[in-house]
């Protein structure tokens, strides 16, 4: 390298402050090597620039003389001295040729020092090669020795550096942890104080408390994102609407009055002035963060930029900006989850990779409490890394994570065999294909199934009542289908001409041909349907540039919507959304929005529904769900799946099926490589305009569903009901019913009752197992427990309750039964727990001497215990069960709202709420996710005696006595009141005897009309249907006249366990054999 260097290289220039005098004081070995270097540089074979380097070094004459003197006096051999003279002679000749005075001066200095400058005989001159080899060889050996020494030193330094790095890192981590604790104390405490105040306000300022300001209390309701079974979102939650008065009808404009929050000054001060304060306020101080990613939390109404943190114990999402005044308002509006939130790993049930704006960069996280979160990362790489870190690194903690790969491979077969419903199957297909409630552009899509929206009657067994599911919704009419074919051919010809002209997409090439310029599902379609229910109302107003749509274009009639989508409009190709099969609230204008008047003068209010459902939204939803599960749809739905999720999405099959949409609805762009912001924004705008086609799930035609045994079709709504009941025998059971009371919808044929004990389509019940061989029991409650090892029946005495849940083990995720007995004693005010049959009672809770526990309930999925008291207060405790040990952790919350004794508690884990019934003649709905008050159900003439909640619909049924409060022992009958999941009344009925307990059947909706079983004070059992509380059966047991105290269905609802004061009796389907359960009793 040195031989090829030039002085033009700045690395060869002397550094500032360079002083050759220092060479006088170095060791001899260094000086000798330096002399050898000079001799090497003066060689005639070197580049002239390197020779000039010697001149630069020896510019000082005194130094040049010293160097040459040292060369002569050194240990150099004589032949090397001769070589030096020969080199200088050659240098002098070169200097004369180039008129270089500096080089001539150098040669003169050398002669003054006694160097003989002359031509040396060839035999006395050391050849250049010999010199080079000698000098380079020596230098190489020296370098090797130095390299060995440096290697040893390098290893020592590396080890010392590692030790020092570890020491510094430990010190730094300690200081960081200390600093974080300081920031937690300084900033985090303020957030905790705010949340604490908010919790207090939630409990003491709602409408059932003395501190409530009714003028300022929220009067509106919005859809709660909490998902129930089959991803059904039925619940509403209180909110304050920020919609101007002009959008409301006059009687409802009072909702728009600006109101103040209680203790608003506590929340309006912005105490955060750093980004990290929000993060620190919610991160567990004992948690250790492992990874951090920038992302956005996607919700239908907004997109929140933030940071996604992966800790050892939890996952976190934090908004990027500090908590400002508007966010404080959100805090007060009960929207804390929109700012910052965290989840424990055991709360996570599913994690799916998702697309967002046709970009593979998102994750969707599902929690066991029904909440879901869609997170959009900066790129697909970051998304994949985050997914790997969650699922792989923390796999041991994800004990409840579902293996969805197994579900994907088996779900179609389960549907084919009739083990799951059509609704559940379509829900899962939407989930697998990436459809999400959090993204309006990828909202779940469901089919139009009916075509009859005008007639007074509907026959679900008649094919003419349904659409053709083998064709797209826009191609139901033959003439209209031909127009779409012609349009496709015109676009195809234009596209092919562009290709023939050599055009490209960037140079004027027409769009690829398509049948439809719009899509069956996009944000406009979703908001069109959900315009009546907040928060979608505000989103629709924003979508329409701060206006409602024209009244004639607003969703106002099912018949009109079908007519436009199926054959009248060439641009309207809408399919339906899941809400058409479970949510009646979105068809009612409950908030009083002013949608205007149509050209006919008709005011747009509630959605106009078909005559066959009596214009009743709830009835329409129930019948529509049964239509989806009908035999005709079950036989043909696979053809619709081919169009939406299958092989007819694209290609030749899609062309033949008239099923090609705009090309932008299919493409998945590599957004990471689109650097041009104009092109990027244009692409996103196109995607958000046209919609997105679901991911293709099937490459071949979808299999057909096997014909199913008809489980109880109601022919002409029980025209043959009297004949059926005339055949029922009276062995051990005396049954009473009236055929006209069973009629649910007189204009609809083909509804199905379902196959449960007591169903009108099931065999007559008969007596089964009984515990009468064990007498003298004090039974107050009976519970059925199903475990991997068998069935258990547990009867409990007063002041007892049983916690029983099947949980997954952390080690192998195997299922195991966990149970404990809770017992309270109102004499010493102690709550005790017993973890096994032979273990002693362990005291856990000491409650107030003035309080007495009257009832209890458990929520296994949330590890909570509810205790109702005589004062009307419900206390909530968290617990933990590990290693056969039950431990109460701390009180979570006290629920205030009742004025008198709590008589009963009913929990609905599937929709995350519970209901309490009290002597104050009200029921109250409480939210389990937020632990807050939701709504009261009033209108009962006396105290609530029993309450039950459906786990499939969330409907609430409660009973109270009709007798005078002054004479509660007298039997004046009972009132039974049915309300929906949001507390809205549906219907009521009366009973001749007091209703002492209630239980629901919970077969899937659509294939059954479920029933409510009620135990009566005379020992009889009565069953009502859940649509209109018509009586299905009265069952009298010959050997009993004492009141029924408790009821418990088995999980398949083929058996019912009836508890009396001294024994438990089971009812079963006639001619069915069942294994006797394992029975336990605890006093």
mmCIF file of N, CA, C and O in Angstrom, residues 581-619:
data_model
loop_
_atom_site.group_PDB
_atom_site.id
_atom_site.type_symbol
_atom_site.label_atom_id
_atom_site.label_comp_id
_atom_site.label_asym_id
_atom_site.label_seq_id
_atom_site.Cartn_x
_atom_site.Cartn_y
_atom_site.Cartn_z
ATOM 1 N N UNK A 581 -79.131 -9.545 12.859
ATOM 2 C CA UNK A 581 -79.508 -10.857 13.381
ATOM 3 C C UNK A 581 -79.458 -10.926 14.912
ATOM 4 O O UNK A 581 -79.686 -11.991 15.467
ATOM 5 N N UNK A 582 -79.175 -9.780 15.573
ATOM 6 C CA UNK A 582 -79.180 -9.854 17.047
ATOM 7 C C UNK A 582 -79.464 -8.519 17.741
ATOM 8 O O UNK A 582 -79.721 -8.497 18.946
ATOM 9 N N UNK A 583 -79.416 -7.379 17.064
ATOM 10 C CA UNK A 583 -79.493 -6.081 17.742
ATOM 11 C C UNK A 583 -80.695 -5.266 17.255
ATOM 12 O O UNK A 583 -80.614 -4.577 16.237
ATOM 13 N N UNK A 584 -81.828 -5.294 17.959
ATOM 14 C CA UNK A 584 -82.984 -4.494 17.532
ATOM 15 C C UNK A 584 -82.798 -2.998 17.767
ATOM 16 O O UNK A 584 -83.466 -2.186 17.121
ATOM 17 N N UNK A 585 -81.890 -2.597 18.660
ATOM 18 C CA UNK A 585 -81.757 -1.186 19.029
ATOM 19 C C UNK A 585 -81.337 -0.308 17.857
ATOM 20 O O UNK A 585 -81.672 0.879 17.832
ATOM 21 N N UNK A 586 -80.597 -0.836 16.874
ATOM 22 C CA UNK A 586 -80.129 0.016 15.787
ATOM 23 C C UNK A 586 -81.250 0.352 14.800
ATOM 24 O O UNK A 586 -81.062 1.186 13.916
ATOM 25 N N UNK A 587 -82.412 -0.271 14.965
ATOM 26 C CA UNK A 587 -83.555 0.048 14.106
ATOM 27 C C UNK A 587 -84.509 1.029 14.769
ATOM 28 O O UNK A 587 -85.479 1.457 14.148
ATOM 29 N N UNK A 588 -84.231 1.390 16.015
ATOM 30 C CA UNK A 588 -85.100 2.312 16.743
ATOM 31 C C UNK A 588 -84.408 3.663 16.907
ATOM 32 O O UNK A 588 -83.223 3.728 17.234
ATOM 33 N N UNK A 589 -85.150 4.725 16.720
ATOM 34 C CA UNK A 589 -84.618 6.077 16.887
ATOM 35 C C UNK A 589 -84.793 6.510 18.335
ATOM 36 O O UNK A 589 -85.506 7.477 18.641
ATOM 37 N N UNK A 590 -84.136 5.796 19.221
ATOM 38 C CA UNK A 590 -84.316 6.032 20.656
ATOM 39 C C UNK A 590 -83.778 7.380 21.094
ATOM 40 O O UNK A 590 -84.257 7.961 22.085
ATOM 41 N N UNK A 591 -82.780 7.921 20.406
ATOM 42 C CA UNK A 591 -82.185 9.195 20.791
ATOM 43 C C UNK A 591 -82.916 10.392 20.203
ATOM 44 O O UNK A 591 -82.581 11.538 20.497
ATOM 45 N N UNK A 592 -83.903 10.149 19.348
ATOM 46 C CA UNK A 592 -84.705 11.240 18.817
ATOM 47 C C UNK A 592 -84.006 12.107 17.789
ATOM 48 O O UNK A 592 -84.145 13.335 17.795
ATOM 49 N N UNK A 593 -83.266 11.501 16.871
ATOM 50 C CA UNK A 593 -82.584 12.268 15.836
ATOM 51 C C UNK A 593 -83.600 12.740 14.772
ATOM 52 O O UNK A 593 -84.556 12.032 14.450
ATOM 53 N N UNK A 594 -83.336 13.898 14.229
ATOM 54 C CA UNK A 594 -84.224 14.492 13.231
ATOM 55 C C UNK A 594 -83.694 14.171 11.838
ATOM 56 O O UNK A 594 -82.838 14.878 11.304
ATOM 57 N N UNK A 595 -84.193 13.107 11.250
ATOM 58 C CA UNK A 595 -83.739 12.687 9.926
ATOM 59 C C UNK A 595 -84.528 13.357 8.797
ATOM 60 O O UNK A 595 -84.242 13.119 7.627
ATOM 61 N N UNK A 596 -85.511 14.166 9.133
ATOM 62 C CA UNK A 596 -86.270 14.875 8.122
ATOM 63 C C UNK A 596 -87.463 14.079 7.613
ATOM 64 O O UNK A 596 -87.826 13.025 8.140
ATOM 65 N N UNK A 597 -88.061 14.604 6.545
ATOM 66 C CA UNK A 597 -89.236 13.976 5.932
ATOM 67 C C UNK A 597 -88.941 13.605 4.484
ATOM 68 O O UNK A 597 -88.254 14.333 3.772
ATOM 69 N N UNK A 598 -89.469 12.480 4.079
ATOM 70 C CA UNK A 598 -89.312 12.029 2.695
ATOM 71 C C UNK A 598 -90.191 12.866 1.766
ATOM 72 O O UNK A 598 -91.037 13.650 2.213
ATOM 73 N N UNK A 599 -90.017 12.672 0.484
ATOM 74 C CA UNK A 599 -90.812 13.423 -0.487
ATOM 75 C C UNK A 599 -92.300 13.120 -0.375
ATOM 76 O O UNK A 599 -93.138 13.923 -0.770
ATOM 77 N N UNK A 600 -92.613 11.983 0.184
ATOM 78 C CA UNK A 600 -94.021 11.618 0.390
ATOM 79 C C UNK A 600 -94.618 12.308 1.610
ATOM 80 O O UNK A 600 -95.815 12.171 1.874
ATOM 81 N N UNK A 601 -93.791 13.031 2.378
ATOM 82 C CA UNK A 601 -94.252 13.673 3.593
ATOM 83 C C UNK A 601 -94.100 12.816 4.827
ATOM 84 O O UNK A 601 -94.376 13.261 5.948
ATOM 85 N N UNK A 602 -93.659 11.577 4.649
ATOM 86 C CA UNK A 602 -93.489 10.654 5.763
ATOM 87 C C UNK A 602 -92.221 10.992 6.549
ATOM 88 O O UNK A 602 -91.146 11.178 5.979
ATOM 89 N N UNK A 603 -92.350 11.085 7.851
ATOM 90 C CA UNK A 603 -91.204 11.392 8.698
ATOM 91 C C UNK A 603 -90.327 10.150 8.851
ATOM 92 O O UNK A 603 -90.830 9.047 9.073
ATOM 93 N N UNK A 604 -89.026 10.325 8.730
ATOM 94 C CA UNK A 604 -88.076 9.221 8.912
ATOM 95 C C UNK A 604 -87.790 9.092 10.403
ATOM 96 O O UNK A 604 -87.220 10.000 11.017
ATOM 97 N N UNK A 605 -88.187 7.977 10.989
ATOM 98 C CA UNK A 605 -87.981 7.765 12.425
ATOM 99 C C UNK A 605 -87.421 6.363 12.634
ATOM 100 O O UNK A 605 -86.314 6.076 12.218
ATOM 101 N N UNK A 606 -88.196 5.465 13.250
ATOM 102 C CA UNK A 606 -87.778 4.066 13.343
ATOM 103 C C UNK A 606 -87.813 3.432 11.952
ATOM 104 O O UNK A 606 -88.550 3.883 11.066
ATOM 105 N N UNK A 607 -87.047 2.370 11.780
ATOM 106 C CA UNK A 607 -87.037 1.663 10.510
ATOM 107 C C UNK A 607 -88.375 0.949 10.324
ATOM 108 O O UNK A 607 -88.874 0.275 11.231
ATOM 109 N N UNK A 608 -88.956 1.111 9.158
ATOM 110 C CA UNK A 608 -90.208 0.428 8.837
ATOM 111 C C UNK A 608 -89.908 -1.044 8.555
ATOM 112 O O UNK A 608 -89.065 -1.376 7.720
ATOM 113 N N UNK A 609 -90.617 -1.932 9.251
ATOM 114 C CA UNK A 609 -90.339 -3.367 9.181
ATOM 115 C C UNK A 609 -91.510 -4.112 8.560
ATOM 116 O O UNK A 609 -92.621 -3.577 8.454
ATOM 117 N N UNK A 610 -91.305 -5.362 8.149
ATOM 118 C CA UNK A 610 -92.358 -6.114 7.443
ATOM 119 C C UNK A 610 -93.596 -6.331 8.303
ATOM 120 O O UNK A 610 -93.512 -6.415 9.536
ATOM 121 N N UNK A 611 -94.759 -6.464 7.677
ATOM 122 C CA UNK A 611 -95.998 -6.710 8.441
ATOM 123 C C UNK A 611 -95.956 -8.002 9.227
ATOM 124 O O UNK A 611 -96.606 -8.104 10.283
ATOM 125 N N UNK A 612 -95.229 -9.033 8.726
ATOM 126 C CA UNK A 612 -95.256 -10.316 9.414
ATOM 127 C C UNK A 612 -94.588 -10.283 10.799
ATOM 128 O O UNK A 612 -94.737 -11.217 11.583
ATOM 129 N N UNK A 613 -93.847 -9.213 11.102
ATOM 130 C CA UNK A 613 -93.266 -9.095 12.458
ATOM 131 C C UNK A 613 -93.959 -8.007 13.261
ATOM 132 O O UNK A 613 -93.454 -7.596 14.316
ATOM 133 N N UNK A 614 -95.089 -7.511 12.744
ATOM 134 C CA UNK A 614 -95.903 -6.507 13.445
ATOM 135 C C UNK A 614 -95.128 -5.217 13.680
ATOM 136 O O UNK A 614 -95.369 -4.495 14.654
ATOM 137 N N UNK A 615 -94.166 -4.938 12.800
ATOM 138 C CA UNK A 615 -93.321 -3.731 12.892
ATOM 139 C C UNK A 615 -92.593 -3.649 14.235
ATOM 140 O O UNK A 615 -92.283 -2.565 14.729
ATOM 141 N N UNK A 616 -92.289 -4.794 14.808
ATOM 142 C CA UNK A 616 -91.605 -4.889 16.105
ATOM 143 C C UNK A 616 -90.134 -5.230 15.853
ATOM 144 O O UNK A 616 -89.829 -6.323 15.365
ATOM 145 N N UNK A 617 -89.189 -4.329 16.187
ATOM 146 C CA UNK A 617 -87.772 -4.612 15.907
ATOM 147 C C UNK A 617 -87.258 -5.878 16.570
ATOM 148 O O UNK A 617 -86.523 -6.648 15.951
ATOM 149 N N UNK A 618 -87.630 -6.109 17.818
ATOM 150 C CA UNK A 618 -87.149 -7.313 18.508
ATOM 151 C C UNK A 618 -87.681 -8.564 17.840
ATOM 152 O O UNK A 618 -86.941 -9.530 17.633
ATOM 153 N N UNK A 619 -88.935 -8.551 17.484
ATOM 154 C CA UNK A 619 -89.530 -9.710 16.831
ATOM 155 C C UNK A 619 -88.909 -9.936 15.455
ATOM 156 O O UNK A 619 -88.680 -11.078 15.039
#
